[in-house]
Amino acid sequence: MKLTVKKARLLSGMTQKDVAEVLGVHVHTYMKWEKNPEEMSIGTAKQFARLVKFGLEDIFFDDESNLIRQIN
């Protein structure tokens, strides 16, 4: 079962503000990504996954085929 971006953040014990600061974006940008994770770049998605200590494959960001295309 994949985690949503929000669920991964909550399980890591971080606030939206915490994550936004580490990712170097405004909290409203991060909030938008929680609702529309497909708008997050692959680089930011990788950084987020490391931050919350989950594998990239454990978090639902977008249709898997699109994510794989971006990675390759």
JSON list of C-alpha atoms in Angstrom, two decimals:
[
{"chain": "A", "resi": 1, "resn": "MET", "atom": "CA", "xyz": [0.00, 0.00, 0.00]},
{"chain": "A", "resi": 2, "resn": "LYS", "atom": "CA", "xyz": [1.39, 3.38, -0.97]},
{"chain": "A", "resi": 3, "resn": "LEU", "atom": "CA", "xyz": [1.27, 6.35, 1.33]},
{"chain": "A", "resi": 4, "resn": "THR", "atom": "CA", "xyz": [-0.01, 9.74, 0.32]},
{"chain": "A", "resi": 5, "resn": "VAL", "atom": "CA", "xyz": [2.41, 12.65, 0.67]},
{"chain": "A", "resi": 6, "resn": "LYS", "atom": "CA", "xyz": [0.36, 13.90, 3.62]},
{"chain": "A", "resi": 7, "resn": "LYS", "atom": "CA", "xyz": [0.31, 10.50, 5.35]},
{"chain": "A", "resi": 8, "resn": "ALA", "atom": "CA", "xyz": [4.08, 10.10, 4.91]},
{"chain": "A", "resi": 9, "resn": "ARG", "atom": "CA", "xyz": [4.61, 13.54, 6.44]},
{"chain": "A", "resi": 10, "resn": "LEU", "atom": "CA", "xyz": [2.29, 12.82, 9.36]},
{"chain": "A", "resi": 11, "resn": "LEU", "atom": "CA", "xyz": [3.97, 9.48, 10.07]},
{"chain": "A", "resi": 12, "resn": "SER", "atom": "CA", "xyz": [7.32, 11.25, 10.14]},
{"chain": "A", "resi": 13, "resn": "GLY", "atom": "CA", "xyz": [6.01, 13.65, 12.80]},
{"chain": "A", "resi": 14, "resn": "MET", "atom": "CA", "xyz": [6.66, 16.75, 10.73]},
{"chain": "A", "resi": 15, "resn": "THR", "atom": "CA", "xyz": [4.42, 19.76, 10.14]},
{"chain": "A", "resi": 16, "resn": "GLN", "atom": "CA", "xyz": [3.74, 21.24, 6.72]},
{"chain": "A", "resi": 17, "resn": "LYS", "atom": "CA", "xyz": [5.88, 24.20, 7.74]},
{"chain": "A", "resi": 18, "resn": "ASP", "atom": "CA", "xyz": [8.78, 21.90, 8.74]},
{"chain": "A", "resi": 19, "resn": "VAL", "atom": "CA", "xyz": [8.74, 20.14, 5.39]},
{"chain": "A", "resi": 20, "resn": "ALA", "atom": "CA", "xyz": [8.39, 23.37, 3.41]},
{"chain": "A", "resi": 21, "resn": "GLU", "atom": "CA", "xyz": [11.40, 24.89, 5.17]},
{"chain": "A", "resi": 22, "resn": "VAL", "atom": "CA", "xyz": [13.61, 21.88, 4.49]},
{"chain": "A", "resi": 23, "resn": "LEU", "atom": "CA", "xyz": [12.50, 21.72, 0.85]},
{"chain": "A", "resi": 24, "resn": "GLY", "atom": "CA", "xyz": [13.10, 25.45, 0.51]},
{"chain": "A", "resi": 25, "resn": "VAL", "atom": "CA", "xyz": [9.59, 26.35, -0.60]},
{"chain": "A", "resi": 26, "resn": "HIS", "atom": "CA", "xyz": [6.75, 28.45, 0.80]},
{"chain": "A", "resi": 27, "resn": "VAL", "atom": "CA", "xyz": [4.35, 26.50, 2.99]},
{"chain": "A", "resi": 28, "resn": "HIS", "atom": "CA", "xyz": [1.51, 27.20, 0.53]},
{"chain": "A", "resi": 29, "resn": "THR", "atom": "CA", "xyz": [3.52, 25.54, -2.24]},
{"chain": "A", "resi": 30, "resn": "TYR", "atom": "CA", "xyz": [4.00, 22.45, -0.09]},
{"chain": "A", "resi": 31, "resn": "MET", "atom": "CA", "xyz": [0.30, 22.44, 0.86]},
{"chain": "A", "resi": 32, "resn": "LYS", "atom": "CA", "xyz": [-0.54, 22.45, -2.87]},
{"chain": "A", "resi": 33, "resn": "TRP", "atom": "CA", "xyz": [1.76, 19.46, -3.37]},
{"chain": "A", "resi": 34, "resn": "GLU", "atom": "CA", "xyz": [-0.07, 17.49, -0.67]},
{"chain": "A", "resi": 35, "resn": "LYS", "atom": "CA", "xyz": [-3.28, 17.97, -2.67]},
{"chain": "A", "resi": 36, "resn": "ASN", "atom": "CA", "xyz": [-1.65, 17.58, -6.10]},
{"chain": "A", "resi": 37, "resn": "PRO", "atom": "CA", "xyz": [1.52, 15.50, -5.64]},
{"chain": "A", "resi": 38, "resn": "GLU", "atom": "CA", "xyz": [1.94, 15.12, -9.40]},
{"chain": "A", "resi": 39, "resn": "GLU", "atom": "CA", "xyz": [3.05, 18.78, -9.47]},
{"chain": "A", "resi": 40, "resn": "MET", "atom": "CA", "xyz": [6.15, 17.96, -7.39]},
{"chain": "A", "resi": 41, "resn": "SER", "atom": "CA", "xyz": [9.32, 17.54, -9.47]},
{"chain": "A", "resi": 42, "resn": "ILE", "atom": "CA", "xyz": [11.13, 14.21, -9.31]},
{"chain": "A", "resi": 43, "resn": "GLY", "atom": "CA", "xyz": [14.06, 15.87, -7.55]},
{"chain": "A", "resi": 44, "resn": "THR", "atom": "CA", "xyz": [11.79, 17.32, -4.89]},
{"chain": "A", "resi": 45, "resn": "ALA", "atom": "CA", "xyz": [9.95, 14.00, -4.57]},
{"chain": "A", "resi": 46, "resn": "LYS", "atom": "CA", "xyz": [13.28, 12.24, -3.91]},
{"chain": "A", "resi": 47, "resn": "GLN", "atom": "CA", "xyz": [14.25, 14.89, -1.37]},
{"chain": "A", "resi": 48, "resn": "PHE", "atom": "CA", "xyz": [10.85, 14.57, 0.33]},
{"chain": "A", "resi": 49, "resn": "ALA", "atom": "CA", "xyz": [11.12, 10.77, 0.51]},
{"chain": "A", "resi": 50, "resn": "ARG", "atom": "CA", "xyz": [14.56, 11.01, 2.15]},
{"chain": "A", "resi": 51, "resn": "LEU", "atom": "CA", "xyz": [13.26, 13.63, 4.56]},
{"chain": "A", "resi": 52, "resn": "VAL", "atom": "CA", "xyz": [10.33, 11.53, 5.77]},
{"chain": "A", "resi": 53, "resn": "LYS", "atom": "CA", "xyz": [12.46, 8.36, 5.70]},
{"chain": "A", "resi": 54, "resn": "PHE", "atom": "CA", "xyz": [10.33, 6.38, 3.26]},
{"chain": "A", "resi": 55, "resn": "GLY", "atom": "CA", "xyz": [11.35, 4.93, -0.06]},
{"chain": "A", "resi": 56, "resn": "LEU", "atom": "CA", "xyz": [10.28, 6.84, -3.14]},
{"chain": "A", "resi": 57, "resn": "GLU", "atom": "CA", "xyz": [8.36, 3.73, -4.17]},
{"chain": "A", "resi": 58, "resn": "ASP", "atom": "CA", "xyz": [6.38, 3.81, -0.89]},
{"chain": "A", "resi": 59, "resn": "ILE", "atom": "CA", "xyz": [4.83, 7.21, -1.56]},
{"chain": "A", "resi": 60, "resn": "PHE", "atom": "CA", "xyz": [2.17, 7.95, -4.15]},
{"chain": "A", "resi": 61, "resn": "PHE", "atom": "CA", "xyz": [3.25, 10.97, -6.17]},
{"chain": "A", "resi": 62, "resn": "ASP", "atom": "CA", "xyz": [1.76, 10.25, -9.58]},
{"chain": "A", "resi": 63, "resn": "ASP", "atom": "CA", "xyz": [0.90, 7.49, -11.97]},
{"chain": "A", "resi": 64, "resn": "GLU", "atom": "CA", "xyz": [3.80, 5.03, -11.64]},
{"chain": "A", "resi": 65, "resn": "SER", "atom": "CA", "xyz": [4.55, 4.98, -15.35]},
{"chain": "A", "resi": 66, "resn": "ASN", "atom": "CA", "xyz": [4.99, 8.76, -15.32]},
{"chain": "A", "resi": 67, "resn": "LEU", "atom": "CA", "xyz": [7.27, 8.58, -12.27]},
{"chain": "A", "resi": 68, "resn": "ILE", "atom": "CA", "xyz": [9.40, 5.85, -13.87]},
{"chain": "A", "resi": 69, "resn": "ARG", "atom": "CA", "xyz": [9.69, 7.93, -17.06]},
{"chain": "A", "resi": 70, "resn": "GLN", "atom": "CA", "xyz": [10.94, 10.90, -15.02]},
{"chain": "A", "resi": 71, "resn": "ILE", "atom": "CA", "xyz": [13.49, 8.78, -13.13]},
{"chain": "A", "resi": 72, "resn": "ASN", "atom": "CA", "xyz": [14.93, 7.29, -16.33]}
]
